[in-house]
C-alpha cells in the first residue's frame, strides 16, 4: 500500500493519493499531504505529482476513502477492556446462558479473587428475569462474582461478594434477591474494582485503545469519576495514552464541586472537566432514571441524585474556575433539574460565561421543548449515543416497556436538537454499546422514530468535529491544511449523500453542490472496514493485508 524512505532529522512527509479525501476544503480531493503531525495540503491527483518526489512515504489508496478519525465522546476505557478480555454477557439470550458463561469463565480464571463480567440484559428475555443469587452462587462455585447490567447502573452479585462489603444490606438500592442499584451497587462495585491489579488494569486499557484504533477512532473521552472508577484508574490511563502510540484520551472526572479550589483539584488529576458521569439520575433499563411521571412497568419515578440547587452550585463553581462542567441526565425530571440549575448558575455568574464554558450533558434522552431550548440558550453540548435507540427503541423495545409507547417515541430527538442549534457530540458509552462509529452514524440516520432522524453528514460531523468542539477545540476533527493529522483510511462501497427527507436531497446529491459523499449506511449494507488509523501523523492501526 505504501512506498517509504526513512527520514532522520525532520518531520516525516507522507503523500496519500489515488483515493477520496473527505474534506470541506476540496470536495473533489483525491490526494493529501501530511507533514509531521499536521495536514499540509489536499488536492487533485494531477497536482499530487509535484509532491511525489519530495516526500518520505507515498500511500497508494487504491480507491479507499480517507476521513478524519472519529472521536468517541463517552467511553469507560478500563471497563471496555475488561469486557473485551473477560466475561462478556452481551448477546446472552436467557438466564441459563448467563449461568453457562459464568461457569466456563470461573473454570478458566481460577486465580481471580473476584470474577467480573458485563453486558446482561433481561429486558428481551422470556420472563424478563435475571438469574437468582442462588443460581449465580452455584455457577460461580461459591466465589465472589460481579456482573454489571448492560447500562452499568445495576449489577448481579453472589453471596460471597456481598460478604466482602460490610453493611451493604442497609444501603439504598439493596435487594435480597434482585440486581443491586444506587448506593448498594456503588459500594459493591468499589470492592470489585479494587480487586483489579495495576497490571490487569493496564492490560484492559491497552486492549480497549487497540480496539478503538481498529475502528478508526482517534480520540476518546474517558468519563471517569469517584462513583464509577478511581483516581488511579484515570491517571494511569492518561499516562498510558500519552506514553504509547494510540488514540488520544481526554479525561473527565465526575466529582461534584462547589468551589474554585475543588475545581482546581480536578485539573490536577489531568482531567479537562468536572463532567461526564456526574449522575443527576440513573438509567431507564435499571428503573433509576428520574421521571416526572411513574414508569409504565413500575410504581415509582426513579432516583434523583442531584437537584437544581446542586447543579447550580457545580456549574457556577466550574464556570468561575474556567473548568468545564457536565452531568449524566437521562430522565425528563433529571433534565429539568439540570436545565433549572444551569439557568440559576447563569443568573449568578452570567449567561455569556456559562455559554463560553461549553458545559456538556451526557445521554440527554428524555428531552422536552423547554429543556432543548435551555440547551440552546446556554450552549450546552448534548453528548449522545444513537446506538441506545438502535438497541432499545422501537414499538416493542425496552424504552416502550419502561415508559409506554407514547413517551418512548419522544426519546433521543436528534433532529430537534440540531434545529435548535444545540451542539452534538456522538459516542458509545462503551461498554454499554460497542465502539462502532459507522454503526453509530447509521443509528442516528435511521432512528427508530423517523422524526428524530438526522442526515449522515450531520451525524458524521457530530462524531468527528463535534467531539473536538466538546473539549474546546475548533481546529480539529476535519481534514484541512493546518489541522491535526488524525485520520482513518476505509475500504467502502459507493459514496452518497443521505438525508432523512428526499425532498431536500436533490441539490445536495448533485455534484455541482460540492457536498462530499459518505458511505451508504442504509440498513443491511456492509459498513466500511478500517484499513489504517493515524493519530498526530503516527500510524496506530494497520489492518493486515489491507
XYZ file of C-alpha atoms in Angstrom:
546
model
C 0.000 0.000 0.000
C 2.937 2.386 0.506
C 6.476 3.175 -0.537
C 8.654 4.650 2.235
C 12.073 6.076 2.959
C 13.276 6.723 6.497
C 13.732 10.389 7.496
C 16.328 11.258 10.118
C 16.285 14.932 11.102
C 12.957 16.435 10.041
C 9.229 15.721 10.298
C 8.131 12.890 8.026
C 6.130 13.908 4.999
C 3.536 11.492 3.638
C 1.574 11.699 0.391
C -1.703 9.789 0.197
C -3.047 9.509 -3.338
C -5.466 7.643 -5.549
C -8.489 7.696 -3.266
C -11.171 10.034 -1.941
C -10.293 12.576 0.747
C -13.317 13.717 2.744
C -12.675 17.425 3.197
C -14.766 20.600 3.094
C -11.672 22.378 1.746
C -11.874 20.413 -1.516
C -14.857 18.092 -2.014
C -13.161 16.532 -5.052
C -9.728 15.912 -3.466
C -8.078 12.581 -4.241
C -4.735 13.244 -2.549
C -3.427 14.638 0.734
C -0.002 15.576 2.093
C 0.760 15.209 5.798
C 3.824 16.891 7.245
C 4.717 15.740 10.737
C 1.556 15.844 12.823
C -0.472 18.173 10.583
C -2.308 18.170 7.286
C -0.297 20.255 4.822
C -2.216 20.045 1.514
C -5.204 18.499 -0.240
C -5.920 18.431 -3.929
C -6.188 16.560 -7.187
C -4.286 13.557 -8.455
C -2.567 15.643 -11.107
C -1.311 18.174 -8.578
C -0.069 15.342 -6.370
C 2.580 14.520 -8.975
C 4.522 17.616 -7.957
C 4.834 16.293 -4.390
C 5.693 12.686 -5.172
C 9.483 13.056 -5.319
C 9.829 15.176 -2.191
C 8.026 13.068 0.392
C 9.221 10.307 2.695
C 6.319 7.964 2.038
C 3.699 7.535 -0.654
C 0.500 5.748 0.372
C -1.387 4.346 -2.606
C -5.022 4.396 -1.542
C -6.303 2.221 -4.382
C -9.679 3.922 -4.261
C -10.011 3.958 -0.449
C -11.778 6.706 1.466
C -9.860 8.940 3.887
C -11.833 10.671 6.643
C -10.977 12.448 9.861
C -10.546 9.906 12.650
C -13.657 9.568 14.755
C -13.987 10.900 18.291
C -15.994 8.771 20.717
C -17.278 11.325 23.218
C -18.235 8.923 26.020
C -16.177 5.852 26.915
C -15.262 3.851 30.020
C -11.910 2.575 28.839
C -10.957 0.098 31.543
C -14.453 -1.391 31.658
C -14.369 -1.679 27.865
C -11.070 -3.531 28.018
C -12.317 -5.840 30.757
C -15.349 -6.680 28.625
C -13.079 -7.371 25.646
C -10.701 -9.570 27.626
C -13.070 -11.050 30.224
C -16.619 -12.322 30.668
C -18.820 -10.705 28.008
C -22.531 -11.340 28.572
C -23.807 -9.205 25.706
C -25.900 -11.354 23.420
C -26.832 -13.814 26.179
C -30.451 -14.768 25.483
C -31.565 -16.301 28.778
C -30.641 -16.716 32.451
C -29.444 -20.220 31.602
C -26.995 -18.881 29.014
C -25.631 -16.383 31.549
C -25.098 -19.200 34.048
C -23.336 -21.339 31.439
C -20.964 -18.474 30.592
C -20.288 -17.821 34.287
C -19.381 -21.485 34.856
C -16.979 -21.501 31.910
C -15.375 -18.219 32.975
C -14.944 -19.363 36.570
C -13.202 -22.525 35.388
C -10.932 -20.545 33.064
C -9.909 -17.971 35.746
C -9.099 -19.983 38.884
C -6.705 -17.344 40.233
C -9.037 -14.307 40.046
C -10.020 -13.118 43.506
C -13.263 -11.638 42.171
C -14.861 -12.705 38.892
C -16.001 -9.807 36.696
C -18.467 -9.713 33.817
C -20.620 -7.265 31.910
C -23.468 -6.897 29.477
C -26.531 -8.930 30.563
C -29.937 -7.508 29.618
C -33.059 -9.341 30.756
C -35.492 -6.931 29.061
C -35.664 -9.091 25.912
C -35.645 -12.491 27.646
C -38.665 -14.721 28.058
C -39.935 -13.964 31.543
C -37.556 -10.959 31.725
C -35.890 -12.260 34.889
C -32.148 -12.358 35.518
C -30.514 -15.316 37.288
C -31.166 -15.557 41.011
C -28.428 -15.089 43.563
C -28.576 -18.774 44.470
C -28.165 -19.755 40.816
C -25.159 -17.460 40.485
C -23.648 -18.807 43.712
C -23.776 -22.276 42.204
C -22.442 -21.297 38.784
C -19.533 -19.367 40.308
C -18.667 -22.211 42.670
C -19.230 -20.027 45.718
C -16.729 -17.387 44.552
C -17.246 -13.595 44.561
C -18.854 -12.524 41.261
C -19.834 -9.070 39.957
C -21.911 -8.797 36.745
C -22.969 -5.370 35.507
C -26.154 -4.937 33.517
C -25.637 -3.568 30.008
C -26.308 0.016 31.221
C -23.856 -0.386 34.171
C -26.459 1.063 36.554
C -27.252 -2.224 38.294
C -25.446 -5.462 38.922
C -25.921 -9.090 39.820
C -23.644 -10.361 42.581
C -23.011 -13.531 44.528
C -23.316 -14.007 48.263
C -19.535 -14.317 48.537
C -19.114 -10.810 47.132
C -21.756 -9.341 49.449
C -19.850 -10.863 52.363
C -16.888 -8.614 51.420
C -18.988 -5.415 51.766
C -19.969 -4.860 55.418
C -23.293 -3.072 55.853
C -24.328 -3.400 52.217
C -27.758 -4.759 53.156
C -28.584 -1.450 54.840
C -27.744 0.730 51.834
C -30.306 2.200 49.400
C -30.597 0.014 46.317
C -30.036 -3.282 48.118
C -32.472 -6.128 47.480
C -32.182 -9.643 48.892
C -32.557 -11.351 45.504
C -32.611 -8.717 42.763
C -29.990 -6.619 40.965
C -28.296 -4.021 43.157
C -28.755 -0.341 42.311
C -27.820 3.003 43.857
C -25.516 3.178 46.876
C -25.505 -0.589 47.352
C -24.275 -1.052 43.798
C -21.613 1.638 44.177
C -20.300 0.009 47.360
C -20.074 -3.428 45.772
C -18.525 -2.018 42.606
C -15.778 -0.322 44.629
C -14.833 -3.641 46.216
C -14.980 -5.497 42.893
C -12.834 -2.940 41.082
C -10.335 -2.856 43.938
C -9.536 -6.482 43.092
C -8.139 -5.459 39.707
C -4.344 -5.311 39.823
C -2.451 -2.461 38.137
C -1.197 -4.956 35.537
C -4.741 -6.180 34.792
C -5.929 -2.595 34.509
C -3.171 -1.611 32.083
C -3.824 -4.756 30.025
C -7.516 -3.854 29.802
C -6.788 -0.250 28.877
C -4.373 -1.272 26.117
C -6.934 -3.715 24.749
C -9.596 -1.005 24.646
C -7.294 1.525 22.980
C -6.170 -1.001 20.360
C -9.788 -1.886 19.657
C -10.747 1.777 19.313
C -7.903 2.380 16.862
C -9.021 -0.622 14.805
C -12.414 1.062 14.441
C -10.953 4.312 13.088
C -11.315 6.140 16.395
C -8.534 8.624 17.041
C -9.824 10.264 20.219
C -11.712 9.041 23.291
C -13.395 10.994 26.053
C -12.897 8.949 29.212
C -15.819 9.509 31.588
C -14.324 8.645 34.965
C -15.397 9.549 38.466
C -15.410 8.533 42.120
C -18.664 6.563 41.755
C -17.579 4.545 38.718
C -13.792 4.158 38.726
C -10.893 5.632 40.708
C -8.329 8.386 40.538
C -5.610 5.806 39.894
C -7.617 4.379 37.011
C -7.929 7.808 35.377
C -4.366 8.971 35.915
C -2.993 5.595 34.843
C -4.998 5.712 31.631
C -3.900 9.259 30.810
C -0.258 8.343 31.429
C -0.513 5.197 29.303
C -2.215 7.036 26.425
C 0.431 9.773 26.480
C 3.320 7.305 26.527
C 2.237 4.788 23.884
C 1.002 5.113 20.281
C -2.762 5.007 20.128
C -5.857 7.171 20.309
C -5.750 10.441 22.200
C -7.597 10.379 25.529
C -9.298 13.359 27.153
C -10.306 12.577 30.719
C -13.342 13.788 32.654
C -13.677 13.426 36.413
C -17.285 13.372 37.602
C -16.907 14.864 41.063
C -19.370 17.435 42.392
C -17.558 20.682 43.224
C -18.744 23.849 44.922
C -15.565 25.965 44.928
C -12.735 27.021 42.656
C -10.312 25.086 44.864
C -12.222 21.844 44.343
C -12.435 22.529 40.603
C -8.685 23.041 40.552
C -8.156 19.593 42.039
C -9.971 18.128 39.040
C -7.366 19.807 36.836
C -4.569 18.368 38.970
C -5.796 14.878 38.070
C -5.248 15.749 34.401
C -8.970 15.945 33.635
C -10.329 18.533 31.223
C -13.550 18.942 33.179
C -15.652 18.035 36.191
C -18.143 16.392 33.897
C -19.033 13.099 32.260
C -20.942 10.720 34.521
C -21.754 13.118 37.346
C -25.080 11.466 37.999
C -28.225 13.563 38.089
C -30.086 10.237 37.841
C -29.596 6.631 36.734
C -30.821 4.669 33.716
C -34.114 3.602 32.186
C -33.167 -0.054 31.958
C -32.490 -0.226 35.704
C -35.580 1.884 36.558
C -33.328 4.552 38.099
C -33.663 7.389 35.558
C -35.610 10.216 37.253
C -39.025 10.817 35.659
C -41.799 13.376 36.094
C -44.392 10.588 35.875
C -44.055 6.973 37.081
C -42.656 4.186 34.943
C -45.134 2.197 32.888
C -43.839 -1.025 34.450
C -43.016 0.150 37.989
C -44.844 2.224 40.601
C -42.168 4.879 41.127
C -40.377 7.720 39.316
C -36.768 6.563 39.610
C -33.964 8.189 41.561
C -32.775 11.799 41.758
C -29.109 12.177 42.685
C -28.807 15.951 42.165
C -31.399 18.693 42.432
C -31.369 22.082 40.713
C -29.509 23.738 43.615
C -26.702 21.155 43.465
C -26.483 21.563 39.684
C -26.318 25.351 40.031
C -23.543 25.197 42.633
C -21.461 22.879 40.446
C -21.914 24.881 37.237
C -21.194 28.190 38.945
C -18.035 26.896 40.640
C -16.741 25.320 37.441
C -17.547 28.382 35.333
C -15.743 30.707 37.732
C -12.726 28.379 37.771
C -12.637 28.036 33.975
C -13.381 24.304 34.165
C -15.926 22.511 32.015
C -18.905 21.147 33.948
C -21.340 18.446 32.960
C -23.827 15.848 34.099
C -25.271 12.446 33.291
C -29.017 13.062 32.857
C -31.476 10.707 31.162
C -34.983 11.114 32.613
C -37.153 14.152 31.946
C -37.158 15.155 35.625
C -33.362 14.923 35.777
C -33.049 17.038 32.643
C -35.433 19.616 34.092
C -33.280 19.795 37.231
C -30.167 20.264 35.092
C -31.784 22.985 32.956
C -33.088 24.819 36.033
C -29.699 24.544 37.726
C -27.782 25.862 34.718
C -30.256 28.749 34.471
C -29.664 29.619 38.141
C -25.890 29.443 37.667
C -26.146 31.771 34.658
C -28.069 34.280 36.753
C -25.203 34.217 39.255
C -22.102 34.243 37.016
C -23.502 35.498 33.705
C -25.001 33.805 30.668
C -22.061 34.651 28.408
C -19.591 32.995 30.777
C -21.730 29.874 31.023
C -22.050 29.680 27.229
C -18.296 30.173 26.739
C -17.501 27.272 29.082
C -19.192 24.713 26.767
C -20.639 22.655 29.594
C -21.985 19.279 28.487
C -24.765 16.851 29.271
C -24.342 13.112 28.745
C -27.150 10.996 27.235
C -29.916 13.669 27.406
C -32.582 11.201 26.299
C -35.984 12.413 27.601
C -35.828 15.978 26.354
C -38.783 18.341 26.032
C -39.163 21.546 24.076
C -38.312 23.502 27.214
C -35.149 21.578 28.010
C -33.980 21.692 24.391
C -34.449 25.483 24.471
C -32.321 25.644 27.637
C -29.576 23.595 25.953
C -29.570 26.066 23.072
C -29.666 29.172 25.280
C -26.710 28.067 27.410
C -24.710 26.378 24.598
C -24.795 23.012 26.366
C -23.285 20.191 24.324
C -25.521 17.132 24.078
C -23.166 14.149 24.300
C -25.438 11.411 22.963
C -25.348 7.736 21.989
C -27.503 6.849 18.954
C -26.839 3.138 19.462
C -29.095 3.360 22.518
C -32.059 3.908 20.208
C -30.932 1.094 17.921
C -30.725 -1.262 20.911
C -33.761 -0.216 22.935
C -36.017 1.980 20.794
C -38.988 0.990 18.684
C -42.549 -0.044 19.449
C -41.537 -3.226 21.307
C -38.182 -2.182 22.747
C -37.048 -1.636 26.312
C -37.930 2.076 26.207
C -41.535 1.229 25.362
C -41.607 -1.356 28.178
C -40.362 1.181 30.706
C -42.261 4.259 29.531
C -45.104 3.159 27.292
C -45.013 3.743 23.560
C -46.080 7.399 23.612
C -43.324 8.590 25.916
C -40.797 6.225 24.315
C -41.320 7.932 20.945
C -40.041 11.217 22.380
C -36.595 9.864 23.276
C -33.320 10.945 21.678
C -34.734 13.762 19.496
C -31.580 14.483 17.483
C -33.298 16.409 14.690
C -34.950 18.775 17.175
C -31.616 19.371 18.900
C -29.938 20.285 15.617
C -32.815 22.532 14.567
C -32.422 24.417 17.851
C -28.686 24.847 17.268
C -27.581 22.545 20.097
C -24.035 21.190 19.594
C -23.946 17.390 19.312
C -21.073 15.041 20.156
C -21.612 11.356 19.431
C -20.279 8.424 21.394
C -20.949 4.878 22.528
C -20.825 4.801 26.350
C -18.737 1.673 25.735
C -19.008 -0.985 27.072
C -22.745 -0.186 27.227
C -22.807 -0.216 23.412
C -19.830 -1.130 21.204
C -17.120 1.108 19.808
C -18.633 1.289 16.322
C -18.632 4.754 14.737
C -20.243 3.852 11.401
C -22.889 1.861 13.257
C -23.464 4.921 15.429
C -23.969 7.090 12.335
C -26.394 4.523 10.921
C -28.380 4.558 14.173
C -28.669 8.364 14.055
C -29.627 8.478 10.363
C -32.124 5.608 10.657
C -33.500 6.379 14.122
C -36.410 4.097 15.031
C -38.595 7.204 15.369
C -38.446 8.817 11.896
C -38.941 12.428 13.005
C -35.748 12.225 15.091
C -33.502 11.173 12.175
C -30.629 13.361 11.038
C -28.521 13.233 7.883
C -25.451 11.008 7.756
C -23.421 14.145 7.121
C -24.734 15.827 10.302
C -24.093 12.676 12.311
C -20.600 12.368 10.820
C -19.810 15.960 11.816
C -21.051 15.292 15.349
C -18.851 12.175 15.584
C -15.729 13.953 14.328
C -15.676 17.761 14.802
C -18.400 17.577 17.450
C -16.227 15.608 19.840
C -13.345 18.044 19.451
C -15.597 21.054 19.946
C -16.883 19.413 23.118
C -13.368 19.721 24.591
C -12.984 23.310 23.377
C -11.067 22.639 20.152
C -12.448 24.093 16.926
C -9.390 23.358 14.768
C -9.595 19.565 14.678
C -11.798 16.719 13.508
C -11.671 17.858 9.892
C -9.119 17.389 7.104
C -7.987 20.867 6.084
C -4.495 22.387 5.890
C -3.187 23.083 9.375
C -5.482 20.602 11.130
C -4.083 17.743 13.201
C -3.226 14.703 11.069
C -5.751 12.409 12.754
C -7.362 10.350 10.011
C -8.577 6.909 9.032
C -8.468 5.022 5.733
C -11.503 2.931 4.810
C -12.448 0.257 2.327
C -16.012 1.020 1.357
C -18.558 0.996 -1.430
C -20.103 3.880 -3.317
C -20.179 7.292 -1.671
C -23.556 9.020 -1.431
C -25.309 11.888 0.344
C -28.007 10.515 2.660
C -30.601 12.776 4.259
C -33.820 11.853 6.085
C -36.106 13.735 3.694
C -35.845 13.022 -0.038
C -37.223 16.482 -0.803
C -34.013 18.051 0.490
C -31.729 15.541 -1.166
C -31.855 16.735 -4.742
C -29.380 19.616 -4.612
C -27.004 18.055 -2.075
C -26.658 14.934 -4.201
C -25.943 16.941 -7.343
C -22.170 17.005 -7.973
C -22.402 20.750 -8.569
C -23.267 21.280 -4.908
C -19.760 20.214 -3.880
C -21.143 18.156 -0.983
C -18.618 15.422 -0.099
C -20.113 11.950 -0.162
C -20.012 9.361 2.588
C -20.582 5.597 2.598
C -24.117 4.327 2.089
C -25.220 3.357 5.596
C -28.636 2.001 4.687
C -29.628 -0.905 6.960
C -28.359 -4.197 5.597
C -25.429 -2.696 3.710
C -21.898 -3.620 4.748
C -20.224 -0.989 6.893
C -16.798 0.408 5.937
C -13.693 -1.523 7.032
C -10.837 0.376 8.680
C -7.539 -0.173 6.871
C -5.409 2.338 8.764
C -5.776 4.797 11.644
C -3.335 7.663 12.113
C -3.088 9.969 15.144
C -0.865 13.056 15.050
C 0.787 11.670 11.914
C 1.630 8.304 13.539
C 0.030 5.066 12.372
C -1.674 3.465 15.370
C -3.546 0.737 13.489
C -2.963 -1.000 10.182
C -5.164 -3.855 9.020
C -3.120 -6.888 7.977
C -3.250 -7.454 4.211
C -5.472 -4.413 3.701
